[in-house]
mmCIF file of C-alpha atoms and ligand atoms in Angstrom:
data_model
loop_
_atom_site.group_PDB
_atom_site.id
_atom_site.type_symbol
_atom_site.label_atom_id
_atom_site.label_comp_id
_atom_site.label_asym_id
_atom_site.label_seq_id
_atom_site.Cartn_x
_atom_site.Cartn_y
_atom_site.Cartn_z
ATOM 1 C CA MET A 140 -0.493 0.040 -0.170
ATOM 2 C CA ASP A 141 1.579 3.583 -1.028
ATOM 3 C CA TYR A 142 1.396 6.287 1.101
ATOM 4 C CA GLN A 143 1.761 10.010 1.244
ATOM 5 C CA VAL A 144 3.057 10.898 4.726
ATOM 6 C CA LEU A 145 3.304 7.073 6.377
ATOM 7 C CA THR A 146 6.030 4.829 6.524
ATOM 8 C CA ALA A 147 5.259 1.386 5.968
ATOM 9 C CA GLN A 148 6.252 0.749 8.880
ATOM 10 C CA GLN A 149 4.489 3.731 10.582
ATOM 11 C CA ALA A 150 1.182 2.219 9.154
ATOM 12 C CA GLU A 151 1.894 -1.845 11.063
ATOM 13 C CA GLN A 152 2.138 0.655 13.929
ATOM 14 C CA PHE A 153 -0.483 2.627 13.715
ATOM 15 C CA VAL A 154 -2.569 -0.997 13.398
ATOM 16 C CA GLU A 155 -0.678 -2.245 16.211
ATOM 17 C CA ARG A 156 -0.429 0.051 18.885
ATOM 18 C CA GLY A 157 -2.706 2.965 17.286
ATOM 19 C CA TYR A 158 -0.873 6.107 17.525
ATOM 20 C CA VAL A 159 2.005 6.787 15.204
ATOM 21 C CA ALA A 160 3.903 10.765 15.580
ATOM 22 C CA ILE A 161 4.580 11.875 12.825
ATOM 23 C CA ARG A 162 7.318 15.137 13.192
ATOM 24 C CA GLY A 163 8.192 18.725 12.410
ATOM 25 C CA CYS A 164 5.089 19.847 10.676
ATOM 26 C CA PHE A 165 5.508 23.092 11.742
ATOM 27 C CA THR A 166 8.054 25.214 13.090
ATOM 28 C CA ARG A 167 8.090 27.556 16.291
ATOM 29 C CA GLU A 168 8.121 30.210 14.557
ATOM 30 C CA ALA A 169 4.588 29.572 12.465
ATOM 31 C CA ALA A 170 3.584 28.329 16.340
ATOM 32 C CA GLN A 171 4.049 31.613 17.861
ATOM 33 C CA GLU A 172 1.954 33.354 15.672
ATOM 34 C CA TYR A 173 -1.050 31.205 17.463
ATOM 35 C CA THR A 174 0.730 31.026 20.931
ATOM 36 C CA ALA A 175 1.605 34.781 21.259
ATOM 37 C CA ALA A 176 -1.305 35.888 22.963
ATOM 38 C CA ILE A 177 -1.906 32.096 25.762
ATOM 39 C CA TRP A 178 -0.833 34.379 28.871
ATOM 40 C CA THR A 179 -2.456 37.602 28.175
ATOM 41 C CA ARG A 180 -5.820 35.066 27.221
ATOM 42 C CA LEU A 181 -5.650 33.576 30.982
ATOM 43 C CA GLY A 182 -4.780 36.292 32.541
ATOM 44 C CA TYR A 183 -1.700 34.641 34.541
ATOM 45 C CA ALA A 184 1.971 36.171 34.614
ATOM 46 C CA PRO A 185 3.814 33.749 32.515
ATOM 47 C CA ASP A 186 6.939 34.088 35.403
ATOM 48 C CA ASP A 187 4.973 34.294 38.320
ATOM 49 C CA PRO A 188 3.105 30.816 39.031
ATOM 50 C CA GLY A 189 1.697 32.288 42.161
ATOM 51 C CA THR A 190 -0.789 33.673 39.629
ATOM 52 C CA TRP A 191 -1.293 30.057 37.691
ATOM 53 C CA THR A 192 -4.854 29.027 39.909
ATOM 54 C CA GLN A 193 -5.344 26.866 37.931
ATOM 55 C CA PRO A 194 -3.392 24.263 37.376
ATOM 56 C CA SER A 195 -4.501 23.540 33.257
ATOM 57 C CA VAL A 196 -6.682 25.089 31.610
ATOM 58 C CA HIS A 197 -9.052 23.504 28.302
ATOM 59 C CA MET A 198 -9.233 27.515 26.376
ATOM 60 C CA PRO A 199 -12.027 27.683 24.149
ATOM 61 C CA GLY A 200 -11.312 28.526 19.871
ATOM 62 C CA HIS A 201 -10.439 32.086 18.363
ATOM 63 C CA ARG A 202 -8.747 31.938 15.282
ATOM 64 C CA ASP A 203 -9.623 28.883 13.122
ATOM 65 C CA ILE A 204 -6.360 27.211 10.901
ATOM 66 C CA ASP A 205 -5.973 25.816 7.054
ATOM 67 C CA ILE A 206 -3.858 22.567 8.598
ATOM 68 C CA ARG A 207 -3.628 22.381 4.667
ATOM 69 C CA LYS A 208 -1.733 25.305 4.689
ATOM 70 C CA PHE A 209 0.149 25.071 8.269
ATOM 71 C CA ALA A 210 0.198 21.441 8.604
ATOM 72 C CA PRO A 211 0.628 20.178 5.130
ATOM 73 C CA LYS A 212 2.676 17.002 6.491
ATOM 74 C CA ALA A 213 -0.263 16.392 9.091
ATOM 75 C CA TRP A 214 -2.506 16.658 6.067
ATOM 76 C CA GLY A 215 -1.672 14.262 4.189
ATOM 77 C CA ALA A 216 -0.798 11.631 7.232
ATOM 78 C CA VAL A 217 -4.993 12.037 8.344
ATOM 79 C CA CYS A 218 -5.256 11.193 5.021
ATOM 80 C CA ASP A 219 -3.221 8.198 4.789
ATOM 81 C CA LEU A 220 -5.071 6.561 8.267
ATOM 82 C CA VAL A 221 -8.184 7.415 7.523
ATOM 83 C CA GLY A 222 -8.642 6.216 4.243
ATOM 84 C CA GLY A 223 -8.002 8.760 1.972
ATOM 85 C CA ALA A 224 -9.449 13.165 2.202
ATOM 86 C CA GLN A 225 -12.554 11.792 0.260
ATOM 87 C CA ARG A 226 -13.717 10.459 3.432
ATOM 88 C CA ILE A 227 -12.790 13.421 5.794
ATOM 89 C CA GLN A 228 -15.227 16.132 7.016
ATOM 90 C CA PRO A 229 -14.009 19.208 6.373
ATOM 91 C CA TYR A 230 -10.959 19.429 8.576
ATOM 92 C CA ARG A 231 -9.230 22.385 10.695
ATOM 93 C CA TRP A 232 -7.026 23.182 13.768
ATOM 94 C CA ASN A 233 -7.427 26.016 15.787
ATOM 95 C CA ASP A 234 -5.859 27.703 18.754
ATOM 96 C CA GLY A 235 -8.721 26.331 21.678
ATOM 97 C CA PHE A 236 -4.955 24.931 23.608
ATOM 98 C CA ILE A 237 -4.920 22.319 26.677
ATOM 99 C CA VAL A 238 -2.226 23.784 28.595
ATOM 100 C CA ASN A 239 -1.068 21.668 31.560
ATOM 101 C CA LEU A 240 0.644 24.499 33.994
ATOM 102 C CA SER A 241 1.114 22.418 37.051
ATOM 103 C CA GLU A 242 -1.686 19.090 37.089
ATOM 104 C CA GLY A 243 -0.365 16.680 40.086
ATOM 105 C CA ALA A 244 2.396 19.193 40.508
ATOM 106 C CA ASP A 245 2.321 18.521 44.369
ATOM 107 C CA ARG A 246 1.739 14.451 44.287
ATOM 108 C CA PRO A 247 5.762 12.970 43.557
ATOM 109 C CA TRP A 248 5.799 11.338 39.667
ATOM 110 C CA GLN A 249 4.391 8.314 39.373
ATOM 111 C CA PRO A 250 3.930 6.790 35.546
ATOM 112 C CA ALA A 251 1.707 5.969 33.329
ATOM 113 C CA SER A 252 -0.694 3.083 34.605
ATOM 114 C CA PRO A 253 -3.891 2.290 35.482
ATOM 115 C CA ALA A 254 -4.150 3.237 38.068
ATOM 116 C CA ALA A 255 -3.067 7.308 37.208
ATOM 117 C CA PRO A 256 -6.356 9.646 36.890
ATOM 118 C CA GLY A 257 -8.132 10.774 34.379
ATOM 119 C CA TRP A 258 -7.784 7.732 31.232
ATOM 120 C CA HIS A 259 -11.111 8.047 28.901
ATOM 121 C CA LYS A 260 -11.706 7.904 25.032
ATOM 122 C CA ASP A 261 -12.726 11.478 23.072
ATOM 123 C CA GLY A 262 -16.095 12.978 22.344
ATOM 124 C CA ASP A 263 -18.506 14.082 25.053
ATOM 125 C CA PHE A 264 -20.744 15.285 22.221
ATOM 126 C CA PHE A 265 -21.834 12.435 21.032
ATOM 127 C CA ARG A 266 -23.922 8.851 21.646
ATOM 128 C CA HIS A 267 -20.690 6.233 20.178
ATOM 129 C CA PHE A 268 -20.796 3.853 18.507
ATOM 130 C CA LEU A 269 -18.578 0.996 17.285
ATOM 131 C CA ASP A 270 -18.569 3.449 13.904
ATOM 132 C CA SER A 271 -19.053 6.472 14.833
ATOM 133 C CA PRO A 272 -17.827 9.258 12.300
ATOM 134 C CA GLU A 273 -17.550 12.179 14.565
ATOM 135 C CA GLN A 274 -14.220 11.200 16.247
ATOM 136 C CA GLY A 275 -13.082 9.736 13.230
ATOM 137 C CA LEU A 276 -9.335 10.155 14.442
ATOM 138 C CA LEU A 277 -7.661 11.631 17.838
ATOM 139 C CA THR A 278 -4.886 14.432 17.635
ATOM 140 C CA LEU A 279 -2.565 15.402 19.639
ATOM 141 C CA VAL A 280 -1.307 18.762 18.171
ATOM 142 C CA LEU A 281 2.571 20.027 19.958
ATOM 143 C CA TRP A 282 2.402 23.662 20.845
ATOM 144 C CA SER A 283 5.249 23.975 22.889
ATOM 145 C CA GLU A 284 8.117 21.220 24.108
ATOM 146 C CA VAL A 285 6.387 18.612 25.713
ATOM 147 C CA ARG A 286 8.467 16.974 27.781
ATOM 148 C CA HIS A 287 9.251 14.270 30.506
ATOM 149 C CA GLN A 288 7.449 13.965 33.582
ATOM 150 C CA GLY A 289 6.561 17.829 31.385
ATOM 151 C CA GLY A 290 2.754 17.295 31.775
ATOM 152 C CA ALA A 291 2.423 15.738 28.296
ATOM 153 C CA THR A 292 -0.445 13.295 27.692
ATOM 154 C CA PHE A 293 0.064 8.916 28.167
ATOM 155 C CA VAL A 294 -1.557 6.942 25.898
ATOM 156 C CA ALA A 295 -2.013 3.255 26.513
ATOM 157 C CA ALA A 296 -1.375 1.517 23.277
ATOM 158 C CA ASP A 297 -3.303 -1.400 23.216
ATOM 159 C CA SER A 298 -6.675 0.440 24.777
ATOM 160 C CA VAL A 299 -8.500 -0.116 21.092
ATOM 161 C CA GLY A 300 -9.297 -3.986 21.725
ATOM 162 C CA PRO A 301 -10.919 -3.346 24.838
ATOM 163 C CA VAL A 302 -12.422 -0.144 23.850
ATOM 164 C CA ALA A 303 -14.016 -2.069 20.274
ATOM 165 C CA ARG A 304 -15.045 -4.791 21.982
ATOM 166 C CA PHE A 305 -16.609 -2.772 24.657
ATOM 167 C CA LEU A 306 -18.531 -0.826 21.671
ATOM 168 C CA ALA A 307 -19.267 -4.638 19.424
ATOM 169 C CA GLU A 308 -21.441 -5.476 22.446
ATOM 170 C CA HIS A 309 -23.413 -2.624 22.737
ATOM 171 C CA PRO A 310 -24.561 -1.794 19.665
ATOM 172 C CA GLU A 311 -27.202 0.066 20.810
ATOM 173 C CA GLY A 312 -24.357 2.659 21.114
ATOM 174 C CA VAL A 313 -22.731 4.497 24.749
ATOM 175 C CA TYR A 314 -22.632 6.949 26.119
ATOM 176 C CA PRO A 315 -19.384 9.142 27.425
ATOM 177 C CA PRO A 316 -19.835 9.239 31.548
ATOM 178 C CA SER A 317 -19.865 13.242 31.508
ATOM 179 C CA ILE A 318 -23.320 13.259 29.997
ATOM 180 C CA ALA A 319 -26.437 12.941 32.488
ATOM 181 C CA TRP A 320 -29.065 10.566 30.530
ATOM 182 C CA THR A 321 -32.602 12.358 30.284
ATOM 183 C CA GLY A 322 -34.191 10.402 27.264
ATOM 184 C CA ALA A 323 -36.878 7.896 28.085
ATOM 185 C CA GLU A 324 -35.619 4.786 27.061
ATOM 186 C CA PRO A 325 -33.604 2.507 29.495
ATOM 187 C CA GLN A 326 -30.532 4.683 29.907
ATOM 188 C CA PRO A 327 -27.828 3.364 27.047
ATOM 189 C CA ALA A 328 -24.336 1.615 28.676
ATOM 190 C CA THR A 329 -21.547 4.326 29.454
ATOM 191 C CA PHE A 330 -18.047 4.052 29.084
ATOM 192 C CA ALA A 331 -16.643 2.393 32.811
ATOM 193 C CA TRP A 332 -12.751 3.963 31.779
ATOM 194 C CA GLY A 333 -10.941 2.397 34.651
ATOM 195 C CA ASP A 334 -12.373 -1.610 33.625
ATOM 196 C CA LEU A 335 -10.814 -0.398 30.274
ATOM 197 C CA VAL A 336 -7.664 0.642 30.852
ATOM 198 C CA GLY A 337 -7.030 -1.808 32.947
ATOM 199 C CA GLN A 338 -6.846 -4.540 30.423
ATOM 200 C CA CYS A 339 -3.977 -2.447 28.953
ATOM 201 C CA GLY A 340 -0.818 -2.529 29.680
ATOM 202 C CA ASP A 341 1.722 -0.504 26.739
ATOM 203 C CA PHE A 342 1.831 3.060 28.301
ATOM 204 C CA VAL A 343 3.263 6.488 26.223
ATOM 205 C CA GLU A 344 3.675 9.040 26.831
ATOM 206 C CA ALA A 345 3.948 11.510 24.747
ATOM 207 C CA THR A 346 6.627 13.881 24.528
ATOM 208 C CA GLY A 347 8.182 15.652 21.280
ATOM 209 C CA GLU A 348 9.023 19.212 20.335
ATOM 210 C CA VAL A 349 6.963 22.206 19.526
ATOM 211 C CA GLY A 350 5.071 21.180 15.641
ATOM 212 C CA ASP A 351 5.196 17.230 16.542
ATOM 213 C CA VAL A 352 1.748 15.490 15.866
ATOM 214 C CA TYR A 353 0.070 12.391 17.812
ATOM 215 C CA LEU A 354 -2.125 11.047 14.587
ATOM 216 C CA LEU A 355 -4.078 7.915 17.643
ATOM 217 C CA HIS A 356 -7.292 5.919 17.215
ATOM 218 C CA PRO A 357 -10.639 6.930 17.787
ATOM 219 C CA TYR A 358 -10.590 4.520 20.586
ATOM 220 C CA ILE A 359 -7.515 5.033 22.122
ATOM 221 C CA LEU A 360 -7.458 5.435 26.295
ATOM 222 C CA HIS A 361 -4.807 8.644 27.512
ATOM 223 C CA ALA A 362 -4.607 11.190 30.027
ATOM 224 C CA LYS A 363 -3.605 13.928 30.883
ATOM 225 C CA ALA A 364 -0.248 13.836 32.706
ATOM 226 C CA GLN A 365 0.887 15.081 35.796
ATOM 227 C CA ASN A 366 3.714 17.903 35.826
ATOM 228 C CA VAL A 367 6.076 18.002 38.191
ATOM 229 C CA LEU A 368 8.484 20.199 36.205
ATOM 230 C CA ARG A 369 5.539 22.918 36.793
ATOM 231 C CA VAL A 370 6.963 23.592 32.733
ATOM 232 C CA PRO A 371 3.824 25.465 30.716
ATOM 233 C CA ARG A 372 2.668 22.719 28.175
ATOM 234 C CA TYR A 373 0.174 23.128 25.046
ATOM 235 C CA ILE A 374 -1.354 21.132 22.838
ATOM 236 C CA THR A 375 -5.227 21.326 20.929
ATOM 237 C CA ASN A 376 -7.009 18.148 20.085
ATOM 238 C CA PRO A 377 -9.175 18.743 17.065
ATOM 239 C CA PRO A 378 -11.037 16.080 15.848
ATOM 240 C CA VAL A 379 -11.028 14.810 12.474
ATOM 241 C CA HIS A 380 -14.676 14.394 11.820
ATOM 242 C CA LEU A 381 -15.677 10.860 8.617
ATOM 243 C CA VAL A 382 -18.478 12.647 6.137
ATOM 244 C CA GLU A 383 -19.684 8.236 6.698
ATOM 245 C CA PRO A 384 -19.324 5.868 9.767
ATOM 246 C CA MET A 385 -16.799 3.301 9.349
ATOM 247 C CA ARG A 386 -17.085 0.210 7.727
ATOM 248 C CA PHE A 387 -15.244 -3.055 8.792
ATOM 249 C CA ASP A 388 -16.906 -5.306 5.424
ATOM 250 C CA ARG A 389 -15.793 -4.050 2.777
ATOM 251 C CA ALA A 390 -16.665 -5.640 0.047
ATOM 252 C CA ASP A 391 -12.487 -5.435 -0.757
ATOM 253 C CA PRO A 392 -9.758 -5.127 1.852
ATOM 254 C CA ALA A 393 -7.524 -3.125 0.102
ATOM 255 C CA ASP A 394 -10.024 -0.404 0.754
ATOM 256 C CA LEU A 395 -10.081 -0.771 4.092
ATOM 257 C CA SER A 396 -8.744 1.864 6.349
ATOM 258 C CA LEU A 397 -5.615 1.400 9.094
ATOM 259 C CA VAL A 398 -8.158 2.600 11.704
ATOM 260 C CA GLU A 399 -10.856 0.337 9.720
ATOM 261 C CA ARG A 400 -7.797 -2.261 10.136
ATOM 262 C CA ALA A 401 -7.115 -1.711 13.820
ATOM 263 C CA VAL A 402 -10.374 -1.922 14.683
ATOM 264 C CA LEU A 403 -10.548 -6.361 13.703
ATOM 265 C CA ARG A 404 -7.144 -6.546 14.684
ATOM 266 C CA GLY A 405 -8.853 -5.418 17.993
ATOM 267 C CA LEU A 406 -11.730 -7.642 17.226
ATOM 268 C CA GLY A 407 -9.162 -10.727 16.280
ATOM 269 C CA VAL A 408 -11.497 -10.681 12.834
ATOM 270 C CA ASP A 409 -10.278 -9.836 9.163
ATOM 271 C CA HIS A 410 -14.665 -8.979 9.014
ATOM 272 C CA TYR A 411 -17.061 -7.560 10.945
ATOM 273 C CA PRO A 412 -20.777 -6.341 9.520
ATOM 274 C CA PHE A 413 -22.525 -3.888 12.261
ATOM 275 C CA THR A 414 -25.748 -2.307 12.416
ATOM 276 C CA ALA A 415 -25.983 0.401 15.255
ATOM 277 C CA ARG A 416 -28.846 0.100 16.829
ATOM 278 C CA GLY A 417 -29.541 3.344 18.598
ATOM 279 C CA PRO A 418 -30.127 6.763 17.522
ATOM 280 C CA ARG A 419 -26.695 8.927 16.590
ATOM 281 C CA GLU A 420 -27.196 11.437 18.835
ATOM 282 C CA GLU A 421 -25.080 14.951 18.767
ATOM 283 C CA LEU A 422 -25.428 15.576 22.066
ATOM 284 C CA VAL A 423 -24.070 18.937 23.848
ATOM 285 C CA PRO A 424 -21.417 18.836 26.385
ATOM 286 C CA GLU A 425 -21.079 21.355 29.551
ATOM 287 C CA ARG A 426 -18.356 21.951 28.783
ATOM 288 C CA VAL A 427 -19.675 24.261 26.019
ATOM 289 C CA ALA A 428 -21.653 26.702 27.553
ATOM 290 C CA MET A 429 -17.950 26.932 29.717
ATOM 291 C CA HIS A 430 -15.804 27.974 26.848
ATOM 292 C CA ARG A 431 -18.321 30.851 25.803
ATOM 293 C CA SER A 432 -18.242 32.313 29.186
ATOM 294 C CA MET A 433 -13.969 31.785 29.076
ATOM 295 C CA LYS A 434 -13.859 33.001 25.601
ATOM 296 C CA GLN A 435 -15.924 36.356 26.429
ATOM 297 C CA ALA A 436 -13.293 37.013 28.901
ATOM 298 C CA GLU A 437 -10.560 36.153 27.766
ATOM 299 C CA GLN A 438 -12.033 38.984 24.151
ATOM 300 C CA GLN A 439 -12.248 41.073 27.145
ATOM 301 C CA ARG A 440 -8.494 40.578 28.527
ATOM 302 C CA LEU A 441 -7.279 40.963 24.604
ATOM 303 C CA SER A 442 -9.210 43.379 24.428
ATOM 304 C CA ALA A 443 -7.758 45.434 27.830
ATOM 305 C CA ALA A 444 -3.874 44.544 26.207
ATOM 306 C CA GLY A 445 -4.380 45.951 23.196
ATOM 307 C CA MET A 446 -4.689 42.837 21.277
ATOM 308 C CA ALA A 447 -8.013 42.487 20.036
HETATM 309 O O1 AKG B 785 -4.550 17.343 28.443
HETATM 310 C C1 AKG B 785 -4.041 16.387 27.306
HETATM 311 O O2 AKG B 785 -2.701 15.821 28.146
HETATM 312 C C2 AKG B 785 -4.951 15.697 27.580
HETATM 313 C C3 AKG B 785 -6.675 15.774 27.730
HETATM 314 C C4 AKG B 785 -7.332 15.348 27.085
HETATM 315 O O3 AKG B 785 -6.997 14.363 26.291
HETATM 316 C C5 AKG B 785 -9.392 16.332 26.841
HETATM 317 O O4 AKG B 785 -9.219 17.516 26.487
HETATM 318 O O5 AKG B 785 -9.317 15.350 25.982
HETATM 319 FE FE1 FE2 B 786 -8.851 13.650 25.528
#
């Protein structure tokens, strides 16, 4: 199979371990255009940790970024993983940074393990099925250097199998635990992150340089790591939306994307017809309202600093 960006070895790693790191997708200078306003937006002083009232902040987005122009190598790799640009809905990055300043800095460093807090699969905005198109890939875009023990993201590289089996057992769909169930029908299953990550043993700390992009299987369990170094870390995690649900029973196996192949590997089969037995449902997490008010506060700080 020929890929635009991925080597055969990277493609194989993605199928077997659910992630690939694409290094050097944009320069430090290019990053600065977007990261320069972070501290004004936060209202914190970069050189005074006493002003860092929150250990980490999920910031709202202000500006869209065209990945095709900004990080063409990352775009090519995204296409390689999902089976071509025609399978992707318009995909843009933005400056909604996830800043880790001092998460868990008051505790001794603990390496990645099921006991670490915060394991989850992304997608708090839809009911999950085995074939869900809403989150076609998980991406971690590194906008700052991300060092060992410096607030990286922990990745459970063998989590695709447990999550695939759980989703296959629940064709009625699965709710993210952060969403309260309000429907009339029996409550669908919710992800039990602890049970799922408890089946994993291959853990990676997603460290790297400005401009590195980790592309991960959408099922991959991950968690914010401690930042005992207290070196500010900035990432974004823009999801890829697919045009159509995934297919695990394509007539020509050569049409299976690497993401689909990883699911089949996780299920231990080479073919899996799947039919959703519940509604494809958009969910609205509290994050949306919170980001609206955070964005207003950030805009006021930018105006006050003459940066708006
Ligand atoms: O901050 C991190 O390292 C991870 C954040 C994350 O996984 C998320 O916001 O969904
Ligand atoms: Fe996440």
